[in-house]
Amino acid sequence: MSRVTPRVLKGFRDYLPDLMVSRERMLSVVTSVFESFGFTPLATPALEYTEILTGKYGTEGDKLLYRFEDNGGRDVSLRYDLTVPLARVVGQNANLPRPFRRYQVAPVWRAEKPARGRFREFVQCDVDIVGTGSLLADFECMQVGVSVLRELGVHDFEMRINDRRVLDGLMSRLGILDEKMKQEVLRSVDKLPKIGWDKVKVELEAKLDLSDDGYTALHTFLHGNLADVDESVVDMEIAAPGIEALNQLMTWAKSVGIHEQLVIDLSIARGLDYYTSTIYETFLGALPGFGSVMSGGRYDDLLGLFSKGDIPAVGISLGVDRLLAGLIELDLVGSEHADSDVFVTVFDEDTTEYAMQVATAFRRGGIRTRLHLEAGQKMGKQFKAAARSGAPFVVVAGPGEQEQQVVRVKDMETGEQSEVSVDQAIDFVRSKLESK
Amino acid sequence: MSRVTPRVLKGFRDYLPDLMVSRERMLSVVTSVFESFGFTPLATPALEYTEILTGKYGTEGDKLLYRFEDNGGRDVSLRYDLTVPLARVVGQNANLPRPFRRYQVAPVWRAEKPARGRFREFVQCDVDIVGTGSLLADFECMQVGVSVLRELGVHDFEMRINDRRVLDGLMSRLGILDEKMKQEVLRSVDKLPKIGWDKVKVELEAKLDLSDDGYTALHTFLHGNLADVDESVVDMEIAAPGIEALNQLMTWAKSVGIHEQLVIDLSIARGLDYYTSTIYETFLGALPGFGSVMSGGRYDDLLGLFSKGDIPAVGISLGVDRLLAGLIELDLVGSEHADSDVFVTVFDEDTTEYAMQVATAFRRGGIRTRLHLEAGQKMGKQFKAAARSGAPFVVVAGPGEQEQQVVRVKDMETGEQSEVSVDQAIDFVRSKLESK
């Protein structure tokens, strides 16, 4: 085996324990909120046949796939999101209950330019409801999203909602009727919060032949209110159901108390090809320009690509790594923690077995217990190692203690020591931990 | 977007909710046992520079890498295990505390021939202790492994332990001194439980020039006892520390009550290149021939490839997908479960908001609650959907209930119904769930 410089790929990262503990805590909150809404877990492979994935994320999206030929000559890609794999699963399992409500927490891969809070591998937390076109399902996805952020202690955020049909009405009024061109325009509009109107306009000018009046109308619309949207701005035949849906969603938001976090924003476009009506993006109030941490929408046509007949579906996705990066920037997530509650010293070789038995008893008692691994090291050194570990209690099980079948427990905060039986020590530590 | 046949790659699989719930339960037990031993979580990327991974798994292992050129022309591979990435992390983070005790639960990828319980993508659960050569660390890894299986309700299993140094002593006595040849022989011996002695012998004959007596000696050794191992069988200078370690481990096993599950087995070889002394594999008693579900050992030289100076390390790895597949074969894992505790009907459009508010209150009360998504569907149909969902309670919040600000709760098992306030309903359901 030969030496090699240790390095990690650009856009990828390790999570060392300090940060990982915070991330695991977040994930545990997220999944318990998902489950409180009756969603059940699903897992799909990281690798898919490339043909399953391509054509759903637009030309630019397709280019971001980690795509290669596997050892058997198959054309495969790492998944780009969790939505298309879900559509594939539903296509392969016609007997799944409907509506099918699943959540999935898993990494996805995109060969994007790395940036603040933007990685090439990141964990997505998705909920989706498959098999109903009911607007109640759209609303549940928004509600579960808002609940997740609130449960995570985030309150300064806005979920901006829009409807593709309103945008379609606009496109129709602007004379952009070609489906492909519409997608291109939406993908450019989607970059608005990231690159601003001027750059979006430059992108559009390269694609479109729109008059100055057209651009003015577009700009006014994107920065306007739903109340100002009428047939002079959009083709109402196309836009009306979207307008109605947005108003209904805001009414419901009031009735369950999430209206302060839900905002209609006509510039939300979502770059992906598969959205058909409601769409939403979520931004942290204190980090403008950071980009969306949670987004989704309804995609009623995607499942038809893998299934017989049309199957409507709607979902929302939280990017936990972006959110964590954001919360760290905002100092909302700390990283200090102890990796164990009790540190057991090992006096010498003759008492090693007794120390082991003591550690085993603590662990069986549900207490996170670290055994010192250098038997017979000087006690001063062992106590220093204990202090470094951050464990609030040190337990000594040396020859004197072994003879009397007791242990000495030291509270590292107060310095107090007591000599008690192992069972008493476990009860003592447990009650101290619970009262902390 | 064009239609495509939904299919999953050979050797890969989806976990639909029924099975996934069981798997998540397993993982939660596994991580809580890991934490009870003072291990903390780490995450590393799925993709690594290929040069980080190659040369550690033997020539055959290298061939099983999912290796490709990424969009930036880098030579990258999906990780093959969690041990080499750990070694890379330690090399990049010289300031990590020592001993560094981390656990990692994550998928790995191997382009192996799929077989019973053998997948190309599978989740490994690893604990490792880095930075101490103490045999106590080896023993902790074995103990945490045994504890995990026992906590999962598995009791009929054997962890077979061996020591590379004893095998090295044998190689020396047989005259196999070339390091590369030794690794080749060990890799063939490692296949013993899978393909049997006759096939192993054929493999060896293609590599080695051993006399008939040599093969007989090898066969006798591999099926023999440690007590029969002396200088006539092995080079004692090389083997003695291994023999001593194995005896010490068995003594400790007795003192913490895991000796019934720990067995010395001189045929355990572990195919990977990086192991240096203790090695172990774990087999389910009721599934001979199923292969190992948990394995590991000490690898004192691996970290030196990425770090300055030698850093000893030891670890153990549980293959949760293999184990789950095994437990399913043994009927030890069931799959029935309800995805929610309460099913809330939606009487009509006028009472939709009230039903939403009721569902929200239940969820805030910590109860998994599913809202019916088709407002105004006939109540008979809604109750049928409730029964299909498996939720033990149905809550009706129609116009009559709304007027009186109550709900009707139906216990789906007994058929009993009661009309109470929302708060009372939450208390009622919670107490019923707790007593179930």
Coordinates of N, CA and C in Angstrom, one line a residue, chain A residues 317-400:
Chain A
S317 N -39.3 19.6 -0.1 CA -37.9 19.1 0.1 C -37.1 20.1 1.0
L318 N -36.6 19.6 2.1 CA -35.7 20.5 2.9 C -34.3 20.1 2.7
G319 N -33.4 21.0 2.4 CA -32.0 20.8 2.3 C -31.3 21.0 3.6
V320 N -31.1 19.9 4.3 CA -30.6 20.0 5.7 C -29.2 20.6 5.8
D321 N -28.3 20.3 4.8 CA -27.0 20.8 4.9 C -26.9 22.3 4.7
R322 N -27.7 22.8 3.7 CA -27.8 24.3 3.5 C -28.4 24.9 4.8
L323 N -29.4 24.3 5.3 CA -30.1 24.9 6.5 C -29.1 25.0 7.7
L324 N -28.4 23.8 7.9 CA -27.4 23.8 8.9 C -26.3 24.8 8.7
A325 N -25.8 25.0 7.5 CA -24.8 26.0 7.2 C -25.4 27.4 7.5
G326 N -26.6 27.6 7.2 CA -27.3 28.9 7.5 C -27.4 29.1 9.0
L327 N -27.8 28.1 9.7 CA -28.0 28.3 11.2 C -26.7 28.5 11.8
I328 N -25.6 27.9 11.3 CA -24.3 28.1 11.9 C -23.8 29.6 11.6
E329 N -24.1 30.1 10.4 CA -23.8 31.5 10.1 C -24.5 32.4 11.1
L330 N -25.7 32.0 11.4 CA -26.6 32.8 12.3 C -26.3 32.6 13.8
D331 N -25.3 31.7 14.1 CA -25.0 31.3 15.5 C -26.2 30.7 16.2
L332 N -27.1 30.0 15.4 CA -28.2 29.4 16.0 C -27.9 28.0 16.4
V333 N -26.8 27.4 16.0 CA -26.4 26.1 16.3 C -25.0 26.1 16.9
G334 N -25.0 25.5 18.1 CA -23.7 25.4 18.8 C -23.1 24.0 18.5
S335 N -21.9 23.8 18.9 CA -21.3 22.5 18.6 C -20.7 21.8 19.8
E336 N -20.7 22.4 21.0 CA -20.1 21.7 22.1 C -21.0 20.6 22.6
H337 N -20.4 19.5 23.0 CA -21.2 18.4 23.5 C -20.1 17.4 24.1
A338 N -20.6 16.6 25.1 CA -19.7 15.5 25.6 C -20.1 14.3 24.9
D339 N -19.1 13.4 24.6 CA -19.5 12.2 23.9 C -19.9 11.1 24.8
S340 N -19.7 11.3 26.1 CA -20.2 10.3 27.1 C -20.5 11.0 28.4
D341 N -21.2 10.2 29.3 CA -21.7 10.8 30.5 C -20.7 10.3 31.7
V342 N -20.1 9.2 31.5 CA -19.3 8.6 32.5 C -18.0 8.1 31.9
F343 N -16.9 8.4 32.6 CA -15.5 8.0 32.2 C -15.0 7.0 33.2
V344 N -14.8 5.8 32.9 CA -14.3 4.8 33.8 C -12.8 4.6 33.7
T345 N -12.1 4.8 34.8 CA -10.6 4.6 34.7 C -10.3 3.2 34.9
V346 N -9.1 2.8 34.4 CA -8.6 1.4 34.6 C -7.3 1.4 35.4
F347 N -7.4 1.1 36.7 CA -6.3 1.3 37.6 C -5.0 0.5 37.2
D348 N -5.2 -0.8 37.0 CA -4.0 -1.6 36.6 C -4.6 -2.9 35.9
E349 N -3.6 -3.7 35.5 CA -4.0 -4.9 34.8 C -4.9 -5.8 35.6
D350 N -4.6 -5.9 37.0 CA -5.3 -6.8 37.8 C -6.8 -6.4 38.0
T351 N -7.0 -5.1 37.9 CA -8.4 -4.6 38.1 C -9.1 -4.3 36.8
T352 N -8.5 -4.6 35.7 CA -9.1 -4.3 34.4 C -10.5 -4.9 34.2
E353 N -10.5 -6.2 34.6 CA -11.8 -6.9 34.5 C -12.9 -6.3 35.3
Y354 N -12.6 -5.8 36.5 CA -13.6 -5.2 37.4 C -14.0 -3.9 36.7
A355 N -13.1 -3.1 36.2 CA -13.4 -1.8 35.5 C -14.4 -2.1 34.3
M356 N -14.0 -3.1 33.6 CA -14.9 -3.5 32.5 C -16.3 -3.9 32.9
Q357 N -16.4 -4.6 34.0 CA -17.7 -5.0 34.5 C -18.5 -3.8 34.9
V358 N -17.8 -2.9 35.5 CA -18.5 -1.6 36.0 C -19.0 -0.9 34.8
A359 N -18.1 -0.7 33.8 CA -18.5 0.0 32.5 C -19.7 -0.6 31.9
T360 N -19.6 -2.0 31.8 CA -20.7 -2.7 31.2 C -22.1 -2.5 31.9
A361 N -22.0 -2.5 33.3 CA -23.2 -2.2 34.1 C -23.8 -0.8 33.8
F362 N -22.9 0.2 33.7 CA -23.4 1.5 33.4 C -24.0 1.6 32.0
R363 N -23.4 1.0 31.0 CA -24.0 1.0 29.7 C -25.3 0.3 29.7
R364 N -25.4 -0.9 30.4 CA -26.7 -1.6 30.4 C -27.8 -0.7 31.1
G365 N -27.3 0.2 32.0 CA -28.2 1.1 32.7 C -28.6 2.3 31.8
G366 N -28.2 2.3 30.6 CA -28.6 3.3 29.6 C -27.7 4.6 29.7
I367 N -26.5 4.5 30.3 CA -25.6 5.6 30.5 C -24.5 5.5 29.5
R368 N -24.2 6.6 28.8 CA -23.1 6.6 27.8 C -21.8 6.5 28.6
T369 N -21.0 5.5 28.4 CA -19.9 5.2 29.2 C -18.6 4.9 28.4
R370 N -17.6 5.7 28.8 CA -16.3 5.5 28.1 C -15.3 4.8 29.0
L371 N -14.7 3.8 28.6 CA -13.7 3.1 29.4 C -12.4 3.6 28.9
H372 N -11.5 3.9 29.9 CA -10.2 4.3 29.6 C -9.4 3.1 29.0
L373 N -8.7 3.3 27.9 CA -8.1 2.1 27.3 C -6.7 1.8 27.6
E374 N -6.0 2.6 28.4 CA -4.6 2.4 28.7 C -4.6 2.0 30.2
A375 N -4.7 0.6 30.4 CA -4.7 0.1 31.8 C -3.4 0.5 32.5
G376 N -3.5 1.0 33.7 CA -2.4 1.2 34.5 C -1.7 2.5 34.3
Q377 N -2.2 3.3 33.3 CA -1.6 4.7 33.2 C -1.8 5.4 34.5
K378 N -0.9 6.3 34.8 CA -1.0 7.1 36.0 C -2.3 7.7 36.2
M379 N -2.9 7.7 37.4 CA -4.2 8.2 37.6 C -4.3 9.7 37.2
G380 N -3.3 10.5 37.4 CA -3.4 11.9 37.0 C -3.6 12.0 35.5
K381 N -2.9 11.2 34.8 CA -3.1 11.2 33.3 C -4.5 10.8 32.9
Q382 N -5.0 9.8 33.6 CA -6.3 9.2 33.3 C -7.4 10.3 33.6
F383 N -7.2 11.1 34.7 CA -8.2 12.1 35.1 C -8.1 13.2 34.1
K384 N -6.9 13.5 33.6 CA -6.8 14.6 32.5 C -7.5 14.1 31.3
A385 N -7.4 12.9 30.9 CA -8.1 12.3 29.7 C -9.6 12.4 29.9
A386 N -10.0 12.2 31.2 CA -11.4 12.3 31.5 C -11.9 13.7 31.3
A387 N -11.1 14.7 31.8 CA -11.5 16.1 31.7 C -11.6 16.5 30.3
R388 N -10.7 16.0 29.5 CA -10.7 16.3 28.0 C -11.9 15.8 27.3
S389 N -12.3 14.6 27.8 CA -13.5 13.9 27.1 C -14.8 14.7 27.4
G390 N -14.8 15.5 28.4 CA -16.0 16.3 28.8 C -17.0 15.5 29.5
A391 N -16.8 14.2 29.9 CA -17.7 13.4 30.6 C -17.9 14.1 32.0
P392 N -19.2 14.3 32.4 CA -19.4 15.0 33.7 C -19.1 14.1 34.9
F393 N -19.0 12.8 34.8 CA -18.6 12.0 35.9 C -17.5 11.0 35.6
V394 N -16.6 10.9 36.6 CA -15.5 9.9 36.5 C -15.8 8.8 37.5
V395 N -15.6 7.5 37.1 CA -15.8 6.4 38.0 C -14.5 5.7 38.2
V396 N -14.0 5.5 39.4 CA -12.8 4.8 39.7 C -13.2 3.4 40.3
A397 N -12.6 2.4 39.7 CA -12.9 1.0 40.1 C -11.5 0.3 40.3
G398 N -10.8 0.8 41.3 CA -9.4 0.2 41.5 C -9.4 -0.9 42.5
P399 N -8.3 -1.3 43.0 CA -8.2 -2.5 43.8 C -9.0 -2.4 45.2
G400 N -8.9 -1.2 45.8 CA -9.6 -1.0 47.0 C -11.1 -1.1 46.8

